[in-house]
PDB file of C-alpha atoms in Angstrom:
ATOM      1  CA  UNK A   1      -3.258 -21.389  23.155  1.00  0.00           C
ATOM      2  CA  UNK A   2      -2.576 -23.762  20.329  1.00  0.00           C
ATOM      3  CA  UNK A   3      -4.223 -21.624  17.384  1.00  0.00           C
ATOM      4  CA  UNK A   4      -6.278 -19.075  16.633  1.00  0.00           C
ATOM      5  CA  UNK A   5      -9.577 -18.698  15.184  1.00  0.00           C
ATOM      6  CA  UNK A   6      -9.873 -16.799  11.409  1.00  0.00           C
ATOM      7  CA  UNK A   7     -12.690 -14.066  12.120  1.00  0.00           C
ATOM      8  CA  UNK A   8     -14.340 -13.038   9.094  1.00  0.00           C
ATOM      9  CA  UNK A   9     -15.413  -9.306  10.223  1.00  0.00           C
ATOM     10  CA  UNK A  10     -11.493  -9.184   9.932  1.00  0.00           C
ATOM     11  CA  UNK A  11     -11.417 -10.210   6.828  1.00  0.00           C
ATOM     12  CA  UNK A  12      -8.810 -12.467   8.317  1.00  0.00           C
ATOM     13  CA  UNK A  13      -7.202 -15.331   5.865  1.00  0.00           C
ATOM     14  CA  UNK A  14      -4.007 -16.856   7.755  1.00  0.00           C
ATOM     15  CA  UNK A  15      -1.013 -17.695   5.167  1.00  0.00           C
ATOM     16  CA  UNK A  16      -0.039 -21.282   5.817  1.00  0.00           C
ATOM     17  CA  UNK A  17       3.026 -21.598   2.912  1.00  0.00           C
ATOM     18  CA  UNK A  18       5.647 -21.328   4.555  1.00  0.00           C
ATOM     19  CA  UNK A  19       7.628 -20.738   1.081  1.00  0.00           C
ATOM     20  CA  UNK A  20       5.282 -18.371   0.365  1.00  0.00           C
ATOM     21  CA  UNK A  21       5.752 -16.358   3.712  1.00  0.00           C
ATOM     22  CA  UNK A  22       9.647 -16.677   3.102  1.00  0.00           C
ATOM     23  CA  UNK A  23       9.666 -14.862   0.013  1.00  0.00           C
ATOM     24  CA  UNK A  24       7.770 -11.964   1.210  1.00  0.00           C
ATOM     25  CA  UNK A  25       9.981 -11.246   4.297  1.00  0.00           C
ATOM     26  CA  UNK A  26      12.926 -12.059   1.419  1.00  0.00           C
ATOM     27  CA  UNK A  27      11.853  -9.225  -0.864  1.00  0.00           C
ATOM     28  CA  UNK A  28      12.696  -6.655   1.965  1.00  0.00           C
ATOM     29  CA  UNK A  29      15.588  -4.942   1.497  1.00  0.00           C
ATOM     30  CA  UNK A  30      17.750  -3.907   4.363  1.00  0.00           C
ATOM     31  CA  UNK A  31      20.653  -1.997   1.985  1.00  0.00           C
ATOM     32  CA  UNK A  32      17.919   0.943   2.019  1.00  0.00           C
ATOM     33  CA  UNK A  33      18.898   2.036   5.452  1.00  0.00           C
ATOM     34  CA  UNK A  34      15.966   0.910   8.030  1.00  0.00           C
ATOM     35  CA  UNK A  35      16.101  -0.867  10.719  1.00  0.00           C
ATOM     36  CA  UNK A  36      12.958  -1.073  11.905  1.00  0.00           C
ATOM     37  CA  UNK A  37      10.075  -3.141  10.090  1.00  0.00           C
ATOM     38  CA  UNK A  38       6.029  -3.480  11.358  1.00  0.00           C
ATOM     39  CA  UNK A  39       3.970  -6.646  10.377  1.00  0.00           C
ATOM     40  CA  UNK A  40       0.797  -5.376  10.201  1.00  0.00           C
ATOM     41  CA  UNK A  41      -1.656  -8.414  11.280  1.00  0.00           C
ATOM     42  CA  UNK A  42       0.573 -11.534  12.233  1.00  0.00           C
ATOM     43  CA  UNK A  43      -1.836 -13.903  12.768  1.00  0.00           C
ATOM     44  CA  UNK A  44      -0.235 -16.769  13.961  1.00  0.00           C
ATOM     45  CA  UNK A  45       2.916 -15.628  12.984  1.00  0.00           C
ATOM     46  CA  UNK A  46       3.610 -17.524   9.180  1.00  0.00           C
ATOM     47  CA  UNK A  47       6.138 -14.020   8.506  1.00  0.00           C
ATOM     48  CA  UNK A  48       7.113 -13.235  12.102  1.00  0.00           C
ATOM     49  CA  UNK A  49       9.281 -16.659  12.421  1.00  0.00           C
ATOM     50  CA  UNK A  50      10.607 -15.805   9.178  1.00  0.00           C
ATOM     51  CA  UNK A  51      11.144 -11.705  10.400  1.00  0.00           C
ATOM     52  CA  UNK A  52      12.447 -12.003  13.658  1.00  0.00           C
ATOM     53  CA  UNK A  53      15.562 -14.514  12.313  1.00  0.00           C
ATOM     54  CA  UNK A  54      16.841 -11.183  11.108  1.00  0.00           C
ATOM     55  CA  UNK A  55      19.448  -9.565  12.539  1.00  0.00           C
ATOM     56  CA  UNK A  56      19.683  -7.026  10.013  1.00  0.00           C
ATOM     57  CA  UNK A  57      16.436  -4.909  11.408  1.00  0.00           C
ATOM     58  CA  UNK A  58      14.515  -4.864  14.709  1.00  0.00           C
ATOM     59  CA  UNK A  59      10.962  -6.428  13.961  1.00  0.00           C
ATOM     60  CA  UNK A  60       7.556  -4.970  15.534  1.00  0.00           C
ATOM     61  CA  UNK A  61       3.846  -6.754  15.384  1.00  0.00           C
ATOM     62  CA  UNK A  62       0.494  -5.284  15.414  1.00  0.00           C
ATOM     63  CA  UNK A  63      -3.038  -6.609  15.397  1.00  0.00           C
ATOM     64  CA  UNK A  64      -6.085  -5.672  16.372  1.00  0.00           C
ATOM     65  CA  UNK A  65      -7.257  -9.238  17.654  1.00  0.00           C
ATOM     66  CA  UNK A  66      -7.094 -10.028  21.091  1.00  0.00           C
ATOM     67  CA  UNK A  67      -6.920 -13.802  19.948  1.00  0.00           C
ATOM     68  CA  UNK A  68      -3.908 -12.897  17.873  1.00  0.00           C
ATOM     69  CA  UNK A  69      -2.076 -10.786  20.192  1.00  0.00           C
ATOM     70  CA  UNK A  70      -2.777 -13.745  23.110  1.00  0.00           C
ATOM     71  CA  UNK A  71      -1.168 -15.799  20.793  1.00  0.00           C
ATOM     72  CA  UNK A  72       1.662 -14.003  19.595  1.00  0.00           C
ATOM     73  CA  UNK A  73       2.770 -12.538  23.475  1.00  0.00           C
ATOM     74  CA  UNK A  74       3.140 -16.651  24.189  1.00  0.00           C
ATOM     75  CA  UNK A  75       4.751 -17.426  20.812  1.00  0.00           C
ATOM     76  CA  UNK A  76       7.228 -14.678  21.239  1.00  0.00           C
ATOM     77  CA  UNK A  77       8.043 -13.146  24.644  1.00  0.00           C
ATOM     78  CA  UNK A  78      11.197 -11.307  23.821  1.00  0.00           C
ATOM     79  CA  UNK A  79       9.065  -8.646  21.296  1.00  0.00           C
ATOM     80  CA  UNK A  80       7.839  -7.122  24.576  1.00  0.00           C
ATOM     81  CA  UNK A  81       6.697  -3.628  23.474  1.00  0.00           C
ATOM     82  CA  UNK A  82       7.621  -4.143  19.662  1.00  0.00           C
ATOM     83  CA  UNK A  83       4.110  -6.369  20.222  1.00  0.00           C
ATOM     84  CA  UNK A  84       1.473  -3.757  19.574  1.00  0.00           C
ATOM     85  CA  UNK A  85      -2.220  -4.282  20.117  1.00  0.00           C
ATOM     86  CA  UNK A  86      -3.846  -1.901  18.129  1.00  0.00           C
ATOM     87  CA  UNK A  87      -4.988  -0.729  15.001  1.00  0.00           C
ATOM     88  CA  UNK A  88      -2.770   0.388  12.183  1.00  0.00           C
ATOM     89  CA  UNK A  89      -5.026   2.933  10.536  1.00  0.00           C
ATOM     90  CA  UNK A  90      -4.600   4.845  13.810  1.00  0.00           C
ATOM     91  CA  UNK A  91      -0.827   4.072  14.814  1.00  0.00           C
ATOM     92  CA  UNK A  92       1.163   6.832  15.652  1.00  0.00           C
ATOM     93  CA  UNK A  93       4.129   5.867  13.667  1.00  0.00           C
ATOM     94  CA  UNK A  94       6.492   8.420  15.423  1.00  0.00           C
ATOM     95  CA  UNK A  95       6.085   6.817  18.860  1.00  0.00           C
ATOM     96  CA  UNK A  96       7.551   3.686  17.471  1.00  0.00           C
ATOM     97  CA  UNK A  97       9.546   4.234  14.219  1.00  0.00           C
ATOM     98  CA  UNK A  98      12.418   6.639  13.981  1.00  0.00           C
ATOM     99  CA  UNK A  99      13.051   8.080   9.725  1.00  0.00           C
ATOM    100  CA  UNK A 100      13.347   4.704   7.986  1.00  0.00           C
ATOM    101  CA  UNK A 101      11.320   1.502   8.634  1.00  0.00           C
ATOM    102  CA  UNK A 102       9.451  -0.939   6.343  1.00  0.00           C
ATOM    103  CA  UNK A 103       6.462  -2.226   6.472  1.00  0.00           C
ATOM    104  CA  UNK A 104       5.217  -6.153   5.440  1.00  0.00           C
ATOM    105  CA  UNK A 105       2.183  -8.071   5.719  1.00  0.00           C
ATOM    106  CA  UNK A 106      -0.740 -10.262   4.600  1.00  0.00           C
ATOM    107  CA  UNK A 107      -3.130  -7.692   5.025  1.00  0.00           C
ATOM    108  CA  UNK A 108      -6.833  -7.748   5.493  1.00  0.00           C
ATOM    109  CA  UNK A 109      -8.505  -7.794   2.051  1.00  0.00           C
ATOM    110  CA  UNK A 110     -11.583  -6.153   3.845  1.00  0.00           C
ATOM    111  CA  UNK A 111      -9.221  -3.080   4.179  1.00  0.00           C
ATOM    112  CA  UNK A 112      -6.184  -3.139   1.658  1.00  0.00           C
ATOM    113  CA  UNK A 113      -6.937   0.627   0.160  1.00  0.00           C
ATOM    114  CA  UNK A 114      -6.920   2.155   3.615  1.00  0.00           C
ATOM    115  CA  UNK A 115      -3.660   0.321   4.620  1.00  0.00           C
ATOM    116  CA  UNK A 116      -1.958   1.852   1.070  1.00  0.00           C
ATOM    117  CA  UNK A 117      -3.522   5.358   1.836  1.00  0.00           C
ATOM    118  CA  UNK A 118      -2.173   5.261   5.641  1.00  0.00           C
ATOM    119  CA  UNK A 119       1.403   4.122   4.334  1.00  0.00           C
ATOM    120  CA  UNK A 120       1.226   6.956   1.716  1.00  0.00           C
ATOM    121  CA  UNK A 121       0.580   9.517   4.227  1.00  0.00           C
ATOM    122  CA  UNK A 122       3.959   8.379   6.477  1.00  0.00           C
ATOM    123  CA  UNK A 123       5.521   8.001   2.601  1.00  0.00           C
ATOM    124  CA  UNK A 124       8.725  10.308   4.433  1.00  0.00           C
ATOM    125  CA  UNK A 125       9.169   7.536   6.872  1.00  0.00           C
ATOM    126  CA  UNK A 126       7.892   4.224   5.254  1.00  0.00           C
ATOM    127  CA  UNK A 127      10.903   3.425   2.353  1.00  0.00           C
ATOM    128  CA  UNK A 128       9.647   0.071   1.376  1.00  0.00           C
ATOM    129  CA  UNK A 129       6.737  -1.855   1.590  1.00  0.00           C
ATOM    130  CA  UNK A 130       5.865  -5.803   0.646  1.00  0.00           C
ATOM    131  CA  UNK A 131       3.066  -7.592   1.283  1.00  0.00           C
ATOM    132  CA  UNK A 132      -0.021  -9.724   0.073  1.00  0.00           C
ATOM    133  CA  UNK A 133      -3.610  -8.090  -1.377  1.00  0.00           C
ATOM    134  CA  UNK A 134      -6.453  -9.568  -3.325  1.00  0.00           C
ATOM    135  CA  UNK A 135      -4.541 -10.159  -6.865  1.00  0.00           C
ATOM    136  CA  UNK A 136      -7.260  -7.147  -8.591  1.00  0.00           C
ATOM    137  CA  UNK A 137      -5.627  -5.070  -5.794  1.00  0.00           C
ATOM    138  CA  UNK A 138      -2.170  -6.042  -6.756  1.00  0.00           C
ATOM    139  CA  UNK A 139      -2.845  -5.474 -10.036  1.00  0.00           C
ATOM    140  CA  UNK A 140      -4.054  -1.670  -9.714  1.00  0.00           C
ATOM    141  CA  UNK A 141      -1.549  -0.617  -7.408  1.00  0.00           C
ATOM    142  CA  UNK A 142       1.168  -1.804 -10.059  1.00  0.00           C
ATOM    143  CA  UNK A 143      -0.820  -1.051 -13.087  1.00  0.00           C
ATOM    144  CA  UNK A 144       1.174   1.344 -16.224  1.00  0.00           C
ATOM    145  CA  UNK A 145      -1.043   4.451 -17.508  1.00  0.00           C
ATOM    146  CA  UNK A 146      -2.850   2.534 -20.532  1.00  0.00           C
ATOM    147  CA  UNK A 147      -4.275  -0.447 -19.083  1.00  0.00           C
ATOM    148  CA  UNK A 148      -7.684  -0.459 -17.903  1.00  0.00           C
ATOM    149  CA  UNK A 149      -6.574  -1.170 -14.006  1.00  0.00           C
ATOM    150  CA  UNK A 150      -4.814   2.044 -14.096  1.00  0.00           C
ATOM    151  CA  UNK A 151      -6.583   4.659 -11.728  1.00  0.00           C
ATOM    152  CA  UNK A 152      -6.359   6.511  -8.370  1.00  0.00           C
ATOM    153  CA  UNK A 153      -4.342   4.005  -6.447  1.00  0.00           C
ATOM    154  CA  UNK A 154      -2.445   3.256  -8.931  1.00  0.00           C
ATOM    155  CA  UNK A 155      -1.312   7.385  -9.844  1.00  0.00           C
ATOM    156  CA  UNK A 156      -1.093   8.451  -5.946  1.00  0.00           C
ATOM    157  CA  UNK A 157       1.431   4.944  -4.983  1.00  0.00           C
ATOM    158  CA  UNK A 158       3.786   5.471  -8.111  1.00  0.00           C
ATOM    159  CA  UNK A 159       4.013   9.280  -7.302  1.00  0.00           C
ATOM    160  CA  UNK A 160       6.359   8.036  -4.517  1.00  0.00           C
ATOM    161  CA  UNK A 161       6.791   4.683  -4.634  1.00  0.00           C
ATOM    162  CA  UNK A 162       7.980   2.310  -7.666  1.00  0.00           C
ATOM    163  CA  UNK A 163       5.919  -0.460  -7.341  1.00  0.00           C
ATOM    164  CA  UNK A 164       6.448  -3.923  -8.481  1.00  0.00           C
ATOM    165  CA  UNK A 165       4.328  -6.782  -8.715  1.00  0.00           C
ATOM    166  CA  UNK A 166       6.106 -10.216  -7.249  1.00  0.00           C
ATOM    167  CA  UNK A 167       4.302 -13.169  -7.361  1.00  0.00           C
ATOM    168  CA  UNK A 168       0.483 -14.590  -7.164  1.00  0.00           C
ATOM    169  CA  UNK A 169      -0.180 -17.098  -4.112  1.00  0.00           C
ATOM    170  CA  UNK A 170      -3.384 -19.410  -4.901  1.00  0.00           C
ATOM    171  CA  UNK A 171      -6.288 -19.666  -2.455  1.00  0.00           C
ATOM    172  CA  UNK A 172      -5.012 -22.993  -1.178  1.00  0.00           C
ATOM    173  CA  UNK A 173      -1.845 -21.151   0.588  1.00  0.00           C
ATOM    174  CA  UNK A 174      -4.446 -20.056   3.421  1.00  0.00           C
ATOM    175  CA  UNK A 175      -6.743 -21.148   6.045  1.00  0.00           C
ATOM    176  CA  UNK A 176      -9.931 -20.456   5.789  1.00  0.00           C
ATOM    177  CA  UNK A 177      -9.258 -20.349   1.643  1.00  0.00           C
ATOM    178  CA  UNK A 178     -10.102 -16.812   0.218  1.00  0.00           C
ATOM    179  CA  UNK A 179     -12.430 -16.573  -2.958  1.00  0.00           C
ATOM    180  CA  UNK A 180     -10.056 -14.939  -4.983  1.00  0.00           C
ATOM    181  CA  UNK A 181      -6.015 -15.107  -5.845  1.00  0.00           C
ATOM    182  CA  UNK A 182      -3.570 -12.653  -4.018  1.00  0.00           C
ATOM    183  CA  UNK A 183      -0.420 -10.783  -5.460  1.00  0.00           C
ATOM    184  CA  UNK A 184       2.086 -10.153  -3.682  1.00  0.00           C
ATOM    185  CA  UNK A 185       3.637  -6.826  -4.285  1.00  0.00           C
ATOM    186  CA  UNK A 186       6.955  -4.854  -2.954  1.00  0.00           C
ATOM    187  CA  UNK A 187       6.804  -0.951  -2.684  1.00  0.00           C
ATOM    188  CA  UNK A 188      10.052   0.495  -2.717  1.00  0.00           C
ATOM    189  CA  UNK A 189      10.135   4.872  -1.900  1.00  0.00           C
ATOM    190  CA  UNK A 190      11.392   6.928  -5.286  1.00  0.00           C
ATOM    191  CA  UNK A 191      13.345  10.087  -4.892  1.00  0.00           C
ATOM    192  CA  UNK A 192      10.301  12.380  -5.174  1.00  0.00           C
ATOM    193  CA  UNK A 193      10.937  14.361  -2.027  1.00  0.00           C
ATOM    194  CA  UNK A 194       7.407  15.950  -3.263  1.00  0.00           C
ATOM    195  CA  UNK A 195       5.256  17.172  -5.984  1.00  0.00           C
ATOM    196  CA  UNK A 196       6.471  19.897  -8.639  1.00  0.00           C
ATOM    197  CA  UNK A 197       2.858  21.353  -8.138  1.00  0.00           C
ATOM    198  CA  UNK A 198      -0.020  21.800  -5.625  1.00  0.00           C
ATOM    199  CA  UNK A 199      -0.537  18.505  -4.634  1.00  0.00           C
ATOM    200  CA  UNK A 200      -3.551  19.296  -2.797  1.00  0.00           C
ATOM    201  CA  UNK A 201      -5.417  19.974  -6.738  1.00  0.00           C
ATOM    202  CA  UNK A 202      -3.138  17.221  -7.827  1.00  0.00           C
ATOM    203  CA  UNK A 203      -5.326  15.054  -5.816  1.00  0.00           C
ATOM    204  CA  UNK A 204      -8.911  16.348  -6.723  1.00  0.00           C
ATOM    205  CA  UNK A 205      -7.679  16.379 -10.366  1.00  0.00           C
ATOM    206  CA  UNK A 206      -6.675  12.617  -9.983  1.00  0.00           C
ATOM    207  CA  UNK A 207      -9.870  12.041  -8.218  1.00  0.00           C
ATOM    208  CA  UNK A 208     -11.653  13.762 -11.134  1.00  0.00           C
ATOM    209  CA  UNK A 209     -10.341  12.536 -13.943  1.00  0.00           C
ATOM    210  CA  UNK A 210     -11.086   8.681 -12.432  1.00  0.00           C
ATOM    211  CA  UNK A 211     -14.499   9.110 -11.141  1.00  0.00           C
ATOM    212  CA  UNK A 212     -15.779   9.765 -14.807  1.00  0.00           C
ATOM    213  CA  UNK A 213     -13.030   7.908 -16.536  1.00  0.00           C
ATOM    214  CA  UNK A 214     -14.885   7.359 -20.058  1.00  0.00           C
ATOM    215  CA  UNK A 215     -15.067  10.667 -20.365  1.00  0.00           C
ATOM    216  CA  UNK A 216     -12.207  12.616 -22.035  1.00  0.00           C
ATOM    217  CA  UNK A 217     -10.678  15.191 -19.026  1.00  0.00           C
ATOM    218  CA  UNK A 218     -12.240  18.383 -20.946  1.00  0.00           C
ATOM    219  CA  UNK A 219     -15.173  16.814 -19.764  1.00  0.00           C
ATOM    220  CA  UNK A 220     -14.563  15.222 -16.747  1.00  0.00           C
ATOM    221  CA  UNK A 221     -12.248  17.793 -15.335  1.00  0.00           C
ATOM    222  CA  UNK A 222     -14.918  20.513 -15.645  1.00  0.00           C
ATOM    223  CA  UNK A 223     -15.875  20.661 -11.906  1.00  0.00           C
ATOM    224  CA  UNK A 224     -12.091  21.715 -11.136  1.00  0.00           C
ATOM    225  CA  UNK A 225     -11.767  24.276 -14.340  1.00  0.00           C
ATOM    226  CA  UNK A 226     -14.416  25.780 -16.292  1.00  0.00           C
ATOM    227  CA  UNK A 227     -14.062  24.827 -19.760  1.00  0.00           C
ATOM    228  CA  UNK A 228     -13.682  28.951 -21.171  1.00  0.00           C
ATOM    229  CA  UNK A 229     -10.220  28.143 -19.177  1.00  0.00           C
ATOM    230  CA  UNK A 230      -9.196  25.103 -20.720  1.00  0.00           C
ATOM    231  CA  UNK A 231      -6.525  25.354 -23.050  1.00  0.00           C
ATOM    232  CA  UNK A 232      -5.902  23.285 -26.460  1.00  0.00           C
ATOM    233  CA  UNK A 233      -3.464  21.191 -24.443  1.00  0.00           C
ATOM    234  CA  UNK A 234      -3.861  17.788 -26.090  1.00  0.00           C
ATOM    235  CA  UNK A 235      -4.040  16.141 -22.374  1.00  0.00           C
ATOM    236  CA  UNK A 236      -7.461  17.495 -21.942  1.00  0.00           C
ATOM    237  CA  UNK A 237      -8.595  15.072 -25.114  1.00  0.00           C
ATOM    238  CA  UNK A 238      -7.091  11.848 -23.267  1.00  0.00           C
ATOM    239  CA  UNK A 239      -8.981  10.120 -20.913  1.00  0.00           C
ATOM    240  CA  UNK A 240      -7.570   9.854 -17.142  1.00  0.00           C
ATOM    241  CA  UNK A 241      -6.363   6.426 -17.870  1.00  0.00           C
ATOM    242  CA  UNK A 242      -3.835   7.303 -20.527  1.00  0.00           C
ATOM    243  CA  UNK A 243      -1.642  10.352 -18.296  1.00  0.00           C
ATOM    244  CA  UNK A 244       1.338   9.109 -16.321  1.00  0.00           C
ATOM    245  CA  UNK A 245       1.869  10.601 -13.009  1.00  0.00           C
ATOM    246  CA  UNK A 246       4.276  13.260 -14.652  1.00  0.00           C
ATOM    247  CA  UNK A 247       1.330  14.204 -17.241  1.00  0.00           C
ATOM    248  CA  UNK A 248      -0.849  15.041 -14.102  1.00  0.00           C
ATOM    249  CA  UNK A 249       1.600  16.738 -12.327  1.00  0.00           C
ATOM    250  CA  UNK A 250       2.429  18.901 -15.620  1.00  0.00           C
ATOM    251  CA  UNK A 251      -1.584  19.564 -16.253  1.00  0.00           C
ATOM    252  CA  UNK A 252      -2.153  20.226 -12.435  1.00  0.00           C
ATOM    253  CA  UNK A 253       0.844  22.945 -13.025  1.00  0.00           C
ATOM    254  CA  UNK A 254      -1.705  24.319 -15.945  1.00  0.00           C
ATOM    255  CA  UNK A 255      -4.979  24.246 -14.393  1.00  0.00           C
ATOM    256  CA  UNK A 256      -3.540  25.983 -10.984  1.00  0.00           C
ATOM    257  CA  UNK A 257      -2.765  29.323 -13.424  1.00  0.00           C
ATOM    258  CA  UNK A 258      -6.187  29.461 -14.700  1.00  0.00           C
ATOM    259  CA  UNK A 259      -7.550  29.414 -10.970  1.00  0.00           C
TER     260      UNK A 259
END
């Protein structure tokens, strides 16, 4: 098999700069202690050449294309098992990865805020993170409370990750060409073992404050606490857009003793 086909229902774009592909694998950084790292949809392999030169960590594959993993068995027989055909939203992580591993990618565009959300929820296992997204992805995840691409994504990744925004690749890196820019960004784990609240309400409060963002949180935040409970807190006159991640944590502290 000499290539393999792009499929649009995977919202598949295949990186073809190889400079590109070499800084991404570059910004990994082994001195945090894995020694594991999944590429999550390999395509043809642009970061796996680059990835599997390393000695410094074992490298593992998966894609949900049967083209792809065709491809990739031939390309590289020695990954064996570390080859997994599957899909990452529903990888068992702790049949492959032991406490510290990385993961890297050009990820589907199609499904970038489900990858985030999946590597949030194995946050205790995944220390660092670094890969491609649409460039208005990029920019959320890394956004500072303030600007107006500040919201969900952006609060729940920099509870326990910093996040830092690399470089942009233009559409002409790829085959087929996407419509937009990507970003490339690198997620590296903070020392936030966990929340100093309930992070269950530190969600819905999140989720709240974002979902009627114009509004100041006295208003929008009325679903989670009446008003009558509300103190004069001066948070409650900001909109969600303005709070850090320690603001929300310190109002979530609040609202849970008026529950």
């Amino acid at each position: 098999m000499s290539t393999v086909r792009a499929k649009k229902h995977l919202g598949q774009h295949f990186l073809n700069d190889k400079n590109a592909a070499q800084r991404i694998v570059e910004a990994l950084d082994p001195k945090l202690g894995f020694s594991q790292v999944l590429e999550v949809g390999p395509g043809m392999g642009v970061l796996s050449d680059f990835l599997l030169q390393k000695e410094e960590y074992e490298t593992y594959l998966i894609d949900v294309d049967d083209e792809s993993i065709a491809y990739l068995d031939d390309k590289y027989p020695q990954l064996g098992k570390r080859l997994i055909h599957g899909d990452f939203l529903n990888l068992d992580f702790s049949q492959y990865f032991g406490e510290k591993m990385a993961v890297i990618g050009n990820f589907p565009y199609n499904i970038s805020s489900q990858i985030l959300f999946k590597i949030l929820d194995e946050r205790q296992r995944v220390v660092q993170m670094t890969g491609m997204f649409q460039k208005e992805v990029a920019e959320r995840c890394t956004a500072k409370a303030g600007s107006k691409e500040y919201g969900i994504l952006s609060v729940f990744l920099q509870a326990y990750y910093k996040v830092e925004y690399l470089f942009t690749v233009k559409a002409g890196a790829f085959n087929p060409p996407p419509k937009v820019l990507s970003g490339v960004i690198r997620m590296t784990r903070n020392d936030r073992e966990q929340l100093a609240c309930d992070e269950k309400l530190f969600w819905r409060v999140v989720k709240a404050g974002f979902n009627q963002r114009r509004k100041t949180l006295r208003n929008s935040l009325s679903g989670v606490v009446p008003k009558d409970k509300m103190s004069d807190n001066p948070l409650y006159e900001l909109r969600a857009e303005r709070l850090t991640v320690d603001d929300f944590v310190s109002l979530t502290n609040e609202i849970a003793n008026c529950l």
